[in-house]
Coordinates of C-alpha atoms and ligand atoms in Angstrom, one line a residue:
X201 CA -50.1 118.8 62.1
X202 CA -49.4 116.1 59.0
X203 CA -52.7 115.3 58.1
X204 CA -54.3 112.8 55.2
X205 CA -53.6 114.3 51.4
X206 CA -57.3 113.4 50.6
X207 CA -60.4 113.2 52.1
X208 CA -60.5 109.6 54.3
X209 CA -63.0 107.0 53.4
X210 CA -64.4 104.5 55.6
X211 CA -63.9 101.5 53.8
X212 CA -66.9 99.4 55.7
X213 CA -69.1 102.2 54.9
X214 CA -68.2 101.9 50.9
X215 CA -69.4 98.3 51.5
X216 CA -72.1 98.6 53.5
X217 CA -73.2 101.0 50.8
X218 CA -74.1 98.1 48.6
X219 CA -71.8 98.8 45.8
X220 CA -71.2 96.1 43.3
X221 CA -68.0 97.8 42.1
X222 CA -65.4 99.0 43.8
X223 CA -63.9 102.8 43.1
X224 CA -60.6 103.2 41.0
X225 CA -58.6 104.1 43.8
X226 CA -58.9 100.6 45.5
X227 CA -58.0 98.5 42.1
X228 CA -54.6 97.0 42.1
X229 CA -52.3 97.1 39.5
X230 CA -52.6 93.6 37.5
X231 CA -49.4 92.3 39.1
X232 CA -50.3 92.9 42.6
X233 CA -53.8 91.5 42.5
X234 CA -54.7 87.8 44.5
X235 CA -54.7 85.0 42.0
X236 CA -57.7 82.9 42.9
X237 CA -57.1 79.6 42.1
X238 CA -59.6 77.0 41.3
X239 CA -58.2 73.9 43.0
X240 CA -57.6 74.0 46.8
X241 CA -54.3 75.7 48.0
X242 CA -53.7 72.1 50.0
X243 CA -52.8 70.7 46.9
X244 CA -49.7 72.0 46.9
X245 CA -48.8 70.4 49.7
X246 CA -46.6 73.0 51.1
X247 CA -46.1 72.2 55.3
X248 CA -47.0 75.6 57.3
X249 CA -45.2 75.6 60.7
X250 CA -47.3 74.7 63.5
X251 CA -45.8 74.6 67.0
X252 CA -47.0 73.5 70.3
X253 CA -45.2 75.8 72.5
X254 CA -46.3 73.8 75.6
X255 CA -42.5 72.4 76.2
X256 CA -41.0 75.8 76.2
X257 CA -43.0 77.0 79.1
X258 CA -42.2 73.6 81.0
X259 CA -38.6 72.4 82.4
X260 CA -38.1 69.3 80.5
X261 CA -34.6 70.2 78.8
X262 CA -35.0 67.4 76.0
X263 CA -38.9 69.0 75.0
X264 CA -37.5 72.2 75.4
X265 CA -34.7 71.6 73.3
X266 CA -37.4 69.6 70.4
X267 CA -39.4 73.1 70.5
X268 CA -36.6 75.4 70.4
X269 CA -35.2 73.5 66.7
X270 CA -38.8 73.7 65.7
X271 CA -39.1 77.8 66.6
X272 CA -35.4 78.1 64.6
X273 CA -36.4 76.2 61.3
X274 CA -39.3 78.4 61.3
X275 CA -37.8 81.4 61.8
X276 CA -34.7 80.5 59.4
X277 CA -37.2 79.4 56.6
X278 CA -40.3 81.1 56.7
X279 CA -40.3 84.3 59.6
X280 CA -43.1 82.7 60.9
X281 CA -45.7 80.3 62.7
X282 CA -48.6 79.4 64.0
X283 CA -48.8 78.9 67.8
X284 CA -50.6 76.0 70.0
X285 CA -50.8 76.7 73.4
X286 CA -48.9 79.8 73.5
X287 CA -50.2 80.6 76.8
X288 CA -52.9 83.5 75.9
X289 CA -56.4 82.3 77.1
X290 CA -58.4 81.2 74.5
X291 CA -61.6 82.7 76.5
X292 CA -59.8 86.2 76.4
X293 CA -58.8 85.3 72.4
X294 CA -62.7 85.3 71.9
X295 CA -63.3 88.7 74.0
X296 CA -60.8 90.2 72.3
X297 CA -62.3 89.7 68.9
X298 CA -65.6 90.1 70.1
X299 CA -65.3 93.5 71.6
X300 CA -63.6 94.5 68.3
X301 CA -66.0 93.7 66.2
X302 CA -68.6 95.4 68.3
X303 CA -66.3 98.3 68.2
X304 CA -66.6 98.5 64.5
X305 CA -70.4 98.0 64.7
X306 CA -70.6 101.3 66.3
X307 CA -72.5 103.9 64.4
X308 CA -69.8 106.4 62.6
X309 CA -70.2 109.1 64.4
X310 CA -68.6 107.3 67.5
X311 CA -65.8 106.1 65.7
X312 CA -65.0 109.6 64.2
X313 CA -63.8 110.6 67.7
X314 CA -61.1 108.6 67.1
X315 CA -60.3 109.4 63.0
X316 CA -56.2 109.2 63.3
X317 CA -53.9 111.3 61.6
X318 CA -50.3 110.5 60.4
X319 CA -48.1 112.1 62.8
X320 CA -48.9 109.3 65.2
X321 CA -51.1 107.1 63.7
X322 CA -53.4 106.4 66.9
X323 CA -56.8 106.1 66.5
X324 CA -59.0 104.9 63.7
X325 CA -57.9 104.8 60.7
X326 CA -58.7 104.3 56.9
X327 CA -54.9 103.9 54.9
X328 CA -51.7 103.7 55.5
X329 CA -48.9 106.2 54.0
X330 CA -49.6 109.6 52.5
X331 CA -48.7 109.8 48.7
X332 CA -52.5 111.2 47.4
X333 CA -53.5 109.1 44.6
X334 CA -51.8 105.7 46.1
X335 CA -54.1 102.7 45.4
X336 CA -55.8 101.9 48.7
X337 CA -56.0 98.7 50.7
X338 CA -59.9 97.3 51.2
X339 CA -59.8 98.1 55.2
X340 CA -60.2 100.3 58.3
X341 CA -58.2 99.5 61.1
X342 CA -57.7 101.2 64.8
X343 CA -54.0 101.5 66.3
X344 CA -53.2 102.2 69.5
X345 CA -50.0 102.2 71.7
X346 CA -49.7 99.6 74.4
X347 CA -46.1 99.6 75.9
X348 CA -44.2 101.4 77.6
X349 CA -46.9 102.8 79.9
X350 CA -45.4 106.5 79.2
X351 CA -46.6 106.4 76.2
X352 CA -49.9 104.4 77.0
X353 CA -52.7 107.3 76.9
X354 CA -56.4 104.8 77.8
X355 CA -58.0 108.4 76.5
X356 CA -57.2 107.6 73.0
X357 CA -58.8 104.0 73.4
X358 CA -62.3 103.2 72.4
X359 CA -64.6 104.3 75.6
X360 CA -67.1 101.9 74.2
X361 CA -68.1 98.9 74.6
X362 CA -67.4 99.5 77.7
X363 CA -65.2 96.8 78.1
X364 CA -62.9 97.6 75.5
X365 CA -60.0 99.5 77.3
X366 CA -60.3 96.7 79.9
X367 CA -60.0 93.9 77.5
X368 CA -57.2 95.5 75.6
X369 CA -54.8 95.9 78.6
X370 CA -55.7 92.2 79.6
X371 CA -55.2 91.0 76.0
X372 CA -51.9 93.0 75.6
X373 CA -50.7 91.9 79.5
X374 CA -50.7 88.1 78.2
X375 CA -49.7 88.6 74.8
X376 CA -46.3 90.5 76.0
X377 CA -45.6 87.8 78.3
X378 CA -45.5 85.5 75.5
X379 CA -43.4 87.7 73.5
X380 CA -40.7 87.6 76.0
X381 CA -40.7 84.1 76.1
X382 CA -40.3 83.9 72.5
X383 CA -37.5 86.5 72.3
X384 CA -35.6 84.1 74.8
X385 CA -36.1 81.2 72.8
X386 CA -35.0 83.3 69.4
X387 CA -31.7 84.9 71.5
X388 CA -31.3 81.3 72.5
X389 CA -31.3 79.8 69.2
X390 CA -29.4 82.0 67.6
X391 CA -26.1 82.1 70.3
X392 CA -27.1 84.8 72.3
X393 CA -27.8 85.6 75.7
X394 CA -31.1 84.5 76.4
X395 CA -32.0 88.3 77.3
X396 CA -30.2 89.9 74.0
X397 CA -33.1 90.7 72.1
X398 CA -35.0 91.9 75.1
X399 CA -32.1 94.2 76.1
X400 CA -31.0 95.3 72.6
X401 CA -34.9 96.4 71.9
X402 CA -34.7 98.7 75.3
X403 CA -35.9 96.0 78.4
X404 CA -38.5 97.8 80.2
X405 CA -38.9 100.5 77.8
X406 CA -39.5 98.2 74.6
X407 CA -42.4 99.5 72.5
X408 CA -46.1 97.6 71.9
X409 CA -48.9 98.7 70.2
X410 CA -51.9 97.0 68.4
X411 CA -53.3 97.2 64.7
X412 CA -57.0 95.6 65.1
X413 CA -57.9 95.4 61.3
X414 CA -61.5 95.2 59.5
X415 CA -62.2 93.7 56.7
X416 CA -65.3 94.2 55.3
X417 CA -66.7 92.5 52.7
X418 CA -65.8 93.3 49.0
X419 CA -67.7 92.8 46.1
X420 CA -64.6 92.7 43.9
X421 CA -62.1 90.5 45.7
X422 CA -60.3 89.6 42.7
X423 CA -59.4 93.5 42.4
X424 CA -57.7 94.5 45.3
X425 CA -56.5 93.6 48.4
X426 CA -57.6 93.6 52.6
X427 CA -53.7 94.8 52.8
X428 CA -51.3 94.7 50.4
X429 CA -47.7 92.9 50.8
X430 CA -45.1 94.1 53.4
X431 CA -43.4 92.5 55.8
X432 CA -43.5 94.0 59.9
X433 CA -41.4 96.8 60.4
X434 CA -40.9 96.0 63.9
X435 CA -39.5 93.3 65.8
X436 CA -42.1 90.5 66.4
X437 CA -45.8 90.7 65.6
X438 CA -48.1 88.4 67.6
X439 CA -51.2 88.3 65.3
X440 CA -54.9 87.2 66.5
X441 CA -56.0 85.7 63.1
X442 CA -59.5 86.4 62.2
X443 CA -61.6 83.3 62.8
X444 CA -64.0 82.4 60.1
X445 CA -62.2 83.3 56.6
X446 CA -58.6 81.9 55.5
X447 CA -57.4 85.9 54.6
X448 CA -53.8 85.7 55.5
X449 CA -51.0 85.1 52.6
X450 CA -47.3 84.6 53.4
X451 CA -44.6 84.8 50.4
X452 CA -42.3 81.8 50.2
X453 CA -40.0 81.0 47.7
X454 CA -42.2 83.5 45.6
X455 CA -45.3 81.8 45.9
X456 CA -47.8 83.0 48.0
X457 CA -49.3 80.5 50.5
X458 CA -52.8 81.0 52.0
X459 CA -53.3 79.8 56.0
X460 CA -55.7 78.6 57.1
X461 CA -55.8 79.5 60.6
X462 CA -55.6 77.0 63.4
X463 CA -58.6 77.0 65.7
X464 CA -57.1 78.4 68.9
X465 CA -53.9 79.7 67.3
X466 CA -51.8 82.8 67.4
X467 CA -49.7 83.6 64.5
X468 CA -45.8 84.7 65.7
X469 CA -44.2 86.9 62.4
X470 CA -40.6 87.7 62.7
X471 CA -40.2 91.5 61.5
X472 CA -37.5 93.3 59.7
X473 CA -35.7 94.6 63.1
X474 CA -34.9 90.8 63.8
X475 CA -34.0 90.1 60.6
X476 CA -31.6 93.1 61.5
X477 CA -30.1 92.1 64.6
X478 CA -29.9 88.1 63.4
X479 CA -27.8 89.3 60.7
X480 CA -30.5 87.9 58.3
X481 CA -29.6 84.5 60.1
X482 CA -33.6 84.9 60.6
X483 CA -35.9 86.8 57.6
X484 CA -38.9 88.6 58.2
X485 CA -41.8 87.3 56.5
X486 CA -43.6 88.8 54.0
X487 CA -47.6 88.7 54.0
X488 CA -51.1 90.4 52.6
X489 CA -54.4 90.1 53.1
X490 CA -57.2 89.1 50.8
X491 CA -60.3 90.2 50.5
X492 CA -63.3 88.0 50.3
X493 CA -66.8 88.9 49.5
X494 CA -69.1 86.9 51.8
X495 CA -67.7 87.6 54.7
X496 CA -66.3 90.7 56.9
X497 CA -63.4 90.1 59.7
X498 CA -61.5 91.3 62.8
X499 CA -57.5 90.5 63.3
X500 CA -55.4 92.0 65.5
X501 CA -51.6 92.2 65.3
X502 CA -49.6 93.2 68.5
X503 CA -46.0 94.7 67.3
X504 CA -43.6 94.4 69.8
X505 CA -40.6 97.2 68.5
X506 CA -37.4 98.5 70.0
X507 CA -37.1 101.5 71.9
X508 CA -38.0 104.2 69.0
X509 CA -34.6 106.0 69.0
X510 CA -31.9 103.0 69.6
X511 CA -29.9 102.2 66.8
X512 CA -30.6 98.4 65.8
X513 CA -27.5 96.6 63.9
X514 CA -26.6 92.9 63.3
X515 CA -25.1 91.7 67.0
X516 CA -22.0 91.3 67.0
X517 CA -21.6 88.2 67.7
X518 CA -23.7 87.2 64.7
X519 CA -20.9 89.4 62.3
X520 CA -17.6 87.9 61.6
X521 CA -15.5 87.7 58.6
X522 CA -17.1 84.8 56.6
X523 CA -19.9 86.5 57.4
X524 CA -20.2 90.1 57.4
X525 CA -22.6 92.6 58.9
X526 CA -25.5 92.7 56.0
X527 CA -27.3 96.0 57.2
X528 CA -26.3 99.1 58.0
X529 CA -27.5 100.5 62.1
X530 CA -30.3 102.8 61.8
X531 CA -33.3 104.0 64.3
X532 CA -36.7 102.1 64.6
X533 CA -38.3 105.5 64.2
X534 CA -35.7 106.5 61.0
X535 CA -37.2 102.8 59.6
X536 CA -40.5 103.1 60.1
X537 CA -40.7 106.7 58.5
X538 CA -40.9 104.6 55.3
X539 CA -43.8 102.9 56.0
X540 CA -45.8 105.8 57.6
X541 CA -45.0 107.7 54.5
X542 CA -45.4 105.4 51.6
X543 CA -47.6 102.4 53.3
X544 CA -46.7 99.0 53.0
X545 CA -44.1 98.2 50.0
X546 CA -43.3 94.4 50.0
X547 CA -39.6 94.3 51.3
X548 CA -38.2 97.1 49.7
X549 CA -37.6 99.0 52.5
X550 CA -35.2 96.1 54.1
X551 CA -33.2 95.5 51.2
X552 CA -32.7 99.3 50.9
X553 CA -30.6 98.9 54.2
X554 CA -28.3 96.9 52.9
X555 CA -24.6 98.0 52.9
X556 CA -24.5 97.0 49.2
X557 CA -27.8 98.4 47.9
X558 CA -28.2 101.7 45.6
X559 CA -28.7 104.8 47.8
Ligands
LIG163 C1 -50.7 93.6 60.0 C2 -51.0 92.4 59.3 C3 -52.6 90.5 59.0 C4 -54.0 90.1 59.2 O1 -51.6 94.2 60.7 O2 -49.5 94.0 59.9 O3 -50.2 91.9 58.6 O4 -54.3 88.9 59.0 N1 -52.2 91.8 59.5 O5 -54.8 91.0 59.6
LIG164 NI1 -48.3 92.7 58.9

């Protein structure tokens, strides 16, 4: 079995250690680090898209219409959003984080039973990719897989709190229905069947799993990062921001933009696999975390992914001869071999799929 090339460290143990430096192998290189500016980022005046997805769930067509343009500029422009009553209750929202963070307030030990390795990445787990000496991201995160129920195993999920397995399947049960609703509106938008996206990723056998990241706190934010740049591998992420601490950065046009989340919101994130099928009519965004010092925190991402072994290529009906097909049909589990090998890499691994790009 593939395991980790060094020995794993538990990054909320390193903090709760009381260091007031941070080791080597966390310390970005200069280029990569978080620029902390002094003003506040509203100054910049840059409009983050926030939409009230009430209309889409209701029937009137002129609503439904206003909220579908809003859903394409987003996707178009940025690869993502935040979310206003996206249908996910806001009671279960709180659970969610709550048994989470009780989760990571477990002694060790407990957690341990769960250390993940790299063939699957299931369990709790310290880094992503397996080059020894990469520069580490300041987190621990546990991953499990959610859909399709074959591959659901509630053994690998955290037996306490006792409520966690419970609240995960009831999170994940209203999350995915609000992922299909948003792949209707997406195939919608973009001239598609209203079930293309659903279909092309597999139907019933389309794959979901969730990332619940800790951040703990860092007494060198300036140095390093909660997770460095990369954009979802997948097909859309459904992220549960944490509450208290403005971590998440997206990259547009170059710059990167802090949100601040909306109290109550859920953050939609288009990932490279529909920036694939779109034809790069949509773009997957590309984010990070910070870390911040005063405060630790809980997110969790739900991924929703193709089937692992269908080939996903620009539809067809998005390729013609003013504009050609710009990626090349490959595998979600040929893709994500990338990250799982070499962690998370900006957009490299997109523009690497390109028909044009150096082999
Ligand atoms: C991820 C991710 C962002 C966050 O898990 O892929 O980008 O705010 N998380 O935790
Ligand atoms: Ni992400």
């Amino acid at each position: 079995m593939m395991s980790w090339p060094e020995q794993v460290v538990r990054v909320q143990s390193l903090s709760e250690s009381g260091i007031r430096a941070i080791p080597n192998q966390y310390i970005k290189p200069l280029t990569e680090r978080p620029v902390f500016e002094l003003g506040s980022q509203s100054d910049r005046r840059v409009d983050i898209p926030v939409i009230d997805l009430r209309n889409l769930f209701g029937n009137d067509p002129i609503l439904h219409l206003d909220t579908l343009i809003r859903i394409s500029t987003a996707c178009r422009h940025w690869g993502f959003f935040q979310a206003l009553n996206h249908g996910v209750s806001h009671e279960l929202m709180r659970r969610a984080r709550l048994v989470w963070r009780d989760f990571f307030n477990l002694p060790l030990q407990m957690k341990q039973e769960y250390a993940n390795a790299p063939t699957t990445y299931e369990g709790y787990g310290s880094r992503l990719g397996v080059e020894k000496g990469a520069i580490l991201d300041w987190s621990d995160y546990f991953f499990l897989h959610y859909l399709p129920v074959s591959l659901r195993n509630q053994s690998k999920w955290p037996e306490q709190p006792s409520s966690c397995r419970e609240v995960v399947a009831e999170y994940g049960c209203e999350v995915a229905k609000l992922c299909t609703t948003l792949l209707k509106a997406m195939s919608t938008d973009l001239g598609l069947k209203e079930e293309y996206i659903e279909n092309a990723f597999g139907g019933n056998n389309m794959e979901a799993s969730l990332r619940v990241n800790f951040y703990p706190k860092c007494p060198q934010p300036e140095l390093t990062l909660g997770l460095s740049s990369h954009s979802d591998p997948g097909g859309i992420t459904i992220l549960l921001p944490d509450r208290d601490v403005a971590r998440l950065q997206v990259r547009k046009d170059g710059d990167w933009i802090t949100v601040n989340p909306v109290p109550d919101s859920l953050i939609v994130m288009v990932g490279d696999q529909i920036q694939v099928m779109s034809n790069a009519i949509y773009t997957s965004v590309e984010h990070r975390v910070i870390a911040n010092s005063a405060k630790d925190g809980v997110s969790l991402a739900m991924f929703f992914n193709p089937k692992s072994d269908l080939v996903i290529k620009p539809a067809e009906e998005l390729v013609s001869e003013e504009r050609p097909a710009v990626y090349d049909g490959m595998t979600f589990d040929q893709y994500r071999v990338h990250m799982r090998m070499k962690g998370p890499c900006g957009k490299a691994r997109l523009e690497s799929l390109k028909f044009n790009s150096p082999k």
